[in-house]
Amino acid sequence: MNLPNGHLLQNGKYRLTHIVGQGGFGITYKGVWFTEVKGPLGTIKTEVPICVKEYFFKDYCYRDPESYAVRVHSETGRVLFDKFKEKLIKEAKILSEVHHPHIVNVLEVFEENDTAYIAMEYISGNSLKYMMDKEGVLPEAKVLRYVHQIGEALQFVHEKNILHLDIKPSNILIDQNGKARLIDFGVSKRYDIEQQETSTTMLTLSKGFASIEQYDNEGTQSFSPCPDVYSLGATMYNLLTGKIPTESILRATRPLPSPRELNPAISAKTEAAIIKAMQIIPADRFQSVSEMLAELDFPQIEEEVVKNNISSPEYFEEDETTILFTTRLPQSKGAEDDETVLNNVDLPPVPKKKKRKVTLISLLIIIFASIGSAVALLVQRYKTAPPVAEVINTASGGNTEPVQDPVMPDIIEESDTPEVVEEKTKTENENEGKTNKEQQDTSTEPVDKPETVQQQPASVKPEVKPVVKDVEQPVTVRPERSKEEINAEYLSLINSGKDKMAAADFSGAKADFTKASEIKMTKELFDLIGDCKLKENENDLAERKAQYEEKMSFGKYIIVRKKSNGNYGAVDADAIEQIPCKYKNVGKADNGRAFERADGLFDIYNTEGVLINQGVPYY
């Protein structure tokens, strides 16, 4: 159960607006921080967007529906819950003192509702996992740019004897300016001056991205950058191939496919760095992040601002993080533990200029390999085929309907023998009109590599042959807006906001200024936001006061008569009703004021606005 929208924390200091993510250890909300800024206009109350992470160990706790306090199911669960909460608070307080351009800043750590909360800087953008789900395999130049930035952040925390221990695409955010930000230090560890661990908890890891030493409780007792080096390499592997790497604990029996086998467009130097970073034995890896970065060729224009044009999801499910309750190494559980493929297209799209060549080759194959009615069937299939002729997706349960762009990547289970692919012959009716749901009964083996199917007569199973020779450039990068276009949009929003302020449309002005702040924040914009908020508050107060006729002071309140109904009540300095305007008259009582009800009886309020006597016949 989540906290409701609008819930206040820290006595009204923070207000939660809505949930943006939930995982095994916590719930992340977007919210606002009510604070004050001092400037030329004096002290101005303002609202700063933030993220608030609530510690909520969902397998061991629940929320009291009345008090919203977090309760634990059992005493055993209490031990685990408290241990993780203590670690979370300790590490978050450490991170609140760590500030780096590529690390999301922690603003405050506090306890409330019998659990812990972390207030963090809000980043408007997307995770690399979300970007990969939308775009597919990312261009190598873009991946290297992000890795360089995250690598600098890791070097910074490593110098302070901190390990992150959970680096993966979902824990790297890309802001609106294309800058990478490292988040979620929830399972990080801090080491003392002798490089010994200062806090110990159960093992936590993300399968595919965790090094083998993270499966052993003694593997990370002493400080070493090697676990983070492995995870950074695994992250590069995932972003460039679309596949989650084989778990390090299983690689003795299931070797890790080389990156270029899955995506030949990856450069040899980048592949070599990934392979070395992901060596099973820590001593065989790079011994520091800086050593790893030195082996990579980064784009020349490193400081270029890249606008992030992918819209953010309103809600996302955080990646699963596995908890190990023992130091013994886990055994394989069979098919359900097979690695998961995030994208069903391992190779980048072929540029459009090659389409005619590929089309001619495909037609020749069809003409010479088909007979009778099979020719007509193949022509119909070709008309509905995806634009990339080399890649035929047989991993979606037999679905041969055309794929529209954009498309979310399917989840494909990789088999132990991906070299041989057999497809059951489909009937003519299935090819002419069956929906995806009707075709799910047609079984197919998953495809690990892009392949081209040569059609045989209906009685012969089709052969599958890989075609990779026509694939050229790695990935086409989408056109990006120029700095001039971005600045023009910024100035347009500023001028529009000023015009709306002049017309007393303060909500519209605030919306324009907020959009402008997502592009860049300047002193002028900061002052405009504060001025807009101040004038909006003054306008709202004047509108509320206009509803009443002030009669007399009553303690810290003012007795008023509401114009709309002619009844009496009392308001505070912000013109908010503290005693409802529902009374016919008001008189002075010995211990306060007597408000006459419609039934002729009286309610007595003291000077604090508290009802001390109700429904009395006289006063």
Short mmCIF file of C-alpha atoms in Angstrom, two decimals, residues 221-451:
data_model
loop_
_atom_site.label_atom_id
_atom_site.label_comp_id
_atom_site.label_asym_id
_atom_site.label_seq_id
_atom_site.Cartn_x
_atom_site.Cartn_y
_atom_site.Cartn_z
CA GLN A 221 34.54 -7.35 3.28
CA SER A 222 37.60 -5.43 2.11
CA PHE A 223 37.46 -2.43 -0.19
CA SER A 224 38.17 -3.00 -3.88
CA PRO A 225 36.81 -1.20 -6.95
CA CYS A 226 36.61 -4.54 -8.81
CA PRO A 227 32.90 -5.28 -8.14
CA ASP A 228 31.89 -1.88 -9.54
CA VAL A 229 34.26 -2.34 -12.49
CA TYR A 230 32.52 -5.64 -13.31
CA SER A 231 29.06 -4.05 -13.06
CA LEU A 232 30.08 -1.12 -15.27
CA GLY A 233 31.35 -3.56 -17.89
CA ALA A 234 28.12 -5.59 -17.62
CA THR A 235 26.12 -2.40 -18.10
CA MET A 236 28.04 -1.62 -21.30
CA TYR A 237 27.46 -5.20 -22.47
CA ASN A 238 23.70 -4.85 -21.90
CA LEU A 239 23.40 -1.45 -23.62
CA LEU A 240 25.40 -2.49 -26.69
CA THR A 241 23.97 -5.99 -27.23
CA GLY A 242 20.48 -5.77 -25.77
CA LYS A 243 21.11 -8.82 -23.59
CA ILE A 244 21.54 -9.16 -19.85
CA PRO A 245 24.89 -10.94 -19.35
CA THR A 246 25.04 -14.50 -18.08
CA GLU A 247 25.17 -14.48 -14.28
CA SER A 248 28.76 -14.52 -13.09
CA ILE A 249 28.01 -17.50 -10.82
CA LEU A 250 26.86 -19.57 -13.83
CA ARG A 251 29.60 -18.72 -16.30
CA ALA A 252 31.66 -21.81 -15.48
CA THR A 253 29.06 -23.91 -17.32
CA ARG A 254 27.49 -21.22 -19.53
CA PRO A 255 30.20 -19.07 -21.15
CA LEU A 256 29.44 -15.43 -21.83
CA PRO A 257 28.96 -14.75 -25.57
CA SER A 258 31.37 -12.10 -26.79
CA PRO A 259 29.74 -8.72 -27.46
CA ARG A 260 30.65 -8.67 -31.17
CA GLU A 261 29.00 -12.05 -31.71
CA LEU A 262 25.73 -10.35 -30.76
CA ASN A 263 26.45 -6.98 -32.38
CA PRO A 264 29.27 -6.92 -34.95
CA ALA A 265 29.08 -3.11 -35.04
CA ILE A 266 30.85 -2.86 -31.65
CA SER A 267 34.48 -1.77 -32.04
CA ALA A 268 37.21 -4.22 -31.14
CA LYS A 269 38.67 -1.86 -28.51
CA THR A 270 35.35 -1.44 -26.73
CA GLU A 271 34.76 -5.21 -26.79
CA ALA A 272 38.21 -5.84 -25.29
CA ALA A 273 37.51 -3.40 -22.44
CA ILE A 274 34.14 -5.03 -21.69
CA ILE A 275 35.65 -8.53 -21.66
CA LYS A 276 38.47 -7.51 -19.31
CA ALA A 277 36.12 -5.63 -16.98
CA MET A 278 33.90 -8.74 -16.74
CA GLN A 279 36.59 -11.28 -15.94
CA ILE A 280 35.44 -13.75 -13.28
CA ILE A 281 38.62 -13.48 -11.19
CA PRO A 282 38.89 -9.94 -9.72
CA ALA A 283 42.67 -9.83 -10.22
CA ASP A 284 42.17 -10.28 -13.98
CA ARG A 285 39.96 -7.19 -14.26
CA PHE A 286 40.89 -3.53 -14.38
CA GLN A 287 41.95 -2.63 -10.86
CA SER A 288 40.31 0.80 -10.98
CA VAL A 289 37.68 2.62 -12.99
CA SER A 290 40.29 5.09 -14.25
CA GLU A 291 42.30 2.18 -15.65
CA MET A 292 39.19 0.97 -17.48
CA LEU A 293 38.37 4.41 -18.88
CA ALA A 294 41.92 4.76 -20.19
CA GLU A 295 41.31 1.74 -22.46
CA LEU A 296 38.24 3.22 -24.15
CA ASP A 297 38.07 5.63 -27.09
CA PHE A 298 35.57 8.31 -26.12
CA PRO A 299 33.79 10.62 -28.59
CA GLN A 300 35.74 13.74 -29.46
CA ILE A 301 32.89 16.15 -28.60
CA GLU A 302 32.52 15.01 -25.02
CA GLU A 303 30.93 18.21 -23.70
CA GLU A 304 28.25 18.45 -26.35
CA VAL A 305 24.80 18.85 -24.83
CA VAL A 306 22.51 16.09 -26.02
CA LYS A 307 18.81 16.77 -25.53
CA ASN A 308 16.87 13.84 -24.13
CA ASN A 309 13.72 13.72 -26.26
CA ILE A 310 12.16 10.55 -24.89
CA SER A 311 9.17 11.31 -22.73
CA SER A 312 9.37 10.00 -19.18
CA PRO A 313 7.01 7.26 -18.05
CA GLU A 314 4.49 8.23 -15.37
CA TYR A 315 5.26 5.02 -13.52
CA PHE A 316 7.94 2.40 -13.76
CA GLU A 317 8.71 -0.89 -12.08
CA GLU A 318 12.19 -0.98 -10.66
CA ASP A 319 14.48 -3.88 -11.52
CA GLU A 320 14.43 -6.83 -9.23
CA THR A 321 17.26 -6.96 -6.73
CA THR A 322 17.97 -10.40 -5.32
CA ILE A 323 18.59 -10.96 -1.62
CA LEU A 324 20.87 -13.82 -0.59
CA PHE A 325 20.35 -15.13 2.94
CA THR A 326 23.43 -17.33 2.99
CA THR A 327 27.05 -17.07 1.95
CA ARG A 328 26.90 -20.36 0.07
CA LEU A 329 26.92 -20.05 -3.68
CA PRO A 330 23.49 -20.78 -5.24
CA GLN A 331 23.02 -23.62 -7.69
CA SER A 332 21.34 -23.38 -11.07
CA LYS A 333 17.59 -23.86 -10.87
CA GLY A 334 17.02 -24.90 -14.43
CA ALA A 335 15.22 -23.23 -17.26
CA GLU A 336 13.69 -20.46 -15.21
CA ASP A 337 17.15 -19.10 -14.41
CA ASP A 338 18.13 -18.70 -18.06
CA GLU A 339 19.29 -15.24 -18.95
CA THR A 340 16.67 -12.82 -20.23
CA VAL A 341 17.03 -10.97 -23.53
CA LEU A 342 15.70 -7.43 -23.31
CA ASN A 343 15.60 -6.75 -27.05
CA ASN A 344 14.59 -9.11 -29.81
CA VAL A 345 16.69 -7.22 -32.37
CA ASP A 346 20.35 -7.88 -31.74
CA LEU A 347 21.65 -5.91 -34.70
CA PRO A 348 20.97 -2.28 -35.56
CA PRO A 349 18.60 -1.40 -38.42
CA VAL A 350 20.00 -1.36 -41.94
CA PRO A 351 20.02 2.12 -43.49
CA LYS A 352 17.23 2.74 -46.01
CA LYS A 353 19.65 3.10 -48.90
CA LYS A 354 20.36 -0.67 -48.71
CA LYS A 355 16.71 -1.71 -48.83
CA ARG A 356 16.52 -2.19 -52.63
CA LYS A 357 19.54 -4.46 -52.65
CA VAL A 358 18.19 -6.60 -49.83
CA THR A 359 14.75 -6.71 -51.48
CA LEU A 360 16.19 -7.98 -54.79
CA ILE A 361 18.13 -10.74 -53.04
CA SER A 362 15.09 -11.82 -51.08
CA LEU A 363 12.89 -11.93 -54.22
CA LEU A 364 15.43 -14.08 -56.08
CA ILE A 365 15.50 -16.51 -53.17
CA ILE A 366 11.71 -16.67 -53.19
CA ILE A 367 11.49 -17.23 -56.97
CA PHE A 368 13.99 -20.11 -57.05
CA ALA A 369 13.03 -21.73 -53.75
CA SER A 370 9.23 -21.72 -54.07
CA ILE A 371 6.77 -23.72 -56.14
CA GLY A 372 3.03 -23.62 -56.75
CA SER A 373 0.89 -21.99 -54.10
CA ALA A 374 3.93 -21.45 -51.86
CA VAL A 375 4.97 -18.58 -54.17
CA ALA A 376 1.76 -16.66 -53.51
CA LEU A 377 2.06 -17.32 -49.77
CA LEU A 378 5.62 -16.03 -49.62
CA VAL A 379 4.72 -12.90 -51.60
CA GLN A 380 1.99 -12.14 -49.08
CA ARG A 381 4.42 -12.69 -46.21
CA TYR A 382 6.97 -10.43 -47.82
CA LYS A 383 4.47 -7.56 -48.09
CA THR A 384 3.93 -7.62 -44.32
CA ALA A 385 7.58 -8.19 -43.39
CA PRO A 386 9.56 -5.70 -41.24
CA PRO A 387 11.83 -3.17 -43.03
CA VAL A 388 14.97 -5.04 -42.01
CA ALA A 389 15.10 -8.03 -44.32
CA GLU A 390 18.01 -9.79 -42.63
CA VAL A 391 16.27 -10.11 -39.28
CA ILE A 392 13.17 -12.29 -39.06
CA ASN A 393 11.75 -12.34 -35.56
CA THR A 394 10.66 -15.84 -34.65
CA ALA A 395 10.98 -15.28 -30.93
CA SER A 396 7.49 -13.93 -30.23
CA GLY A 397 5.60 -17.18 -30.14
CA GLY A 398 4.96 -17.54 -33.89
CA ASN A 399 3.64 -14.05 -34.50
CA THR A 400 4.29 -12.98 -38.11
CA GLU A 401 2.34 -9.72 -38.05
CA PRO A 402 4.24 -6.59 -39.13
CA VAL A 403 6.14 -4.77 -36.42
CA GLN A 404 5.30 -1.09 -36.08
CA ASP A 405 7.85 1.52 -35.01
CA PRO A 406 8.29 2.39 -32.17
CA VAL A 407 7.92 -0.98 -30.42
CA MET A 408 8.74 -2.07 -26.89
CA PRO A 409 11.25 -4.94 -26.85
CA ASP A 410 9.91 -8.42 -26.24
CA ILE A 411 11.24 -10.59 -23.45
CA ILE A 412 12.82 -13.68 -24.97
CA GLU A 413 14.16 -16.64 -23.08
CA GLU A 414 17.49 -17.85 -24.50
CA SER A 415 17.73 -21.61 -25.01
CA ASP A 416 20.81 -23.68 -24.32
CA THR A 417 21.13 -24.61 -28.04
CA PRO A 418 20.43 -21.45 -30.01
CA GLU A 419 22.26 -22.67 -33.12
CA VAL A 420 19.36 -24.75 -34.48
CA VAL A 421 15.99 -23.14 -35.13
CA GLU A 422 12.93 -25.07 -36.25
CA GLU A 423 9.54 -23.58 -37.00
CA LYS A 424 6.32 -25.56 -37.27
CA THR A 425 4.56 -25.11 -40.60
CA LYS A 426 1.67 -22.65 -40.29
CA THR A 427 -1.62 -23.16 -42.11
CA GLU A 428 -2.77 -20.72 -44.78
CA ASN A 429 -5.48 -19.36 -42.48
CA GLU A 430 -2.91 -18.47 -39.84
CA ASN A 431 -0.92 -16.41 -42.32
CA GLU A 432 -4.01 -14.65 -43.69
CA GLY A 433 -5.76 -13.40 -40.56
CA LYS A 434 -5.11 -14.95 -37.17
CA THR A 435 -4.43 -12.57 -34.32
CA ASN A 436 -1.46 -12.80 -31.96
CA LYS A 437 -3.64 -14.46 -29.35
CA GLU A 438 -4.74 -17.19 -31.79
CA GLN A 439 -1.18 -17.82 -32.93
CA GLN A 440 0.26 -18.40 -29.47
CA ASP A 441 -0.32 -22.15 -29.78
CA THR A 442 2.20 -22.34 -32.67
CA SER A 443 5.50 -23.14 -30.93
CA THR A 444 8.89 -21.80 -31.99
CA GLU A 445 12.35 -22.07 -30.60
CA PRO A 446 13.91 -18.67 -29.69
CA VAL A 447 16.37 -17.04 -32.08
CA ASP A 448 19.68 -15.95 -30.63
CA LYS A 449 21.08 -14.45 -33.83
CA PRO A 450 19.43 -12.63 -36.78
CA GLU A 451 18.62 -15.14 -39.52
#
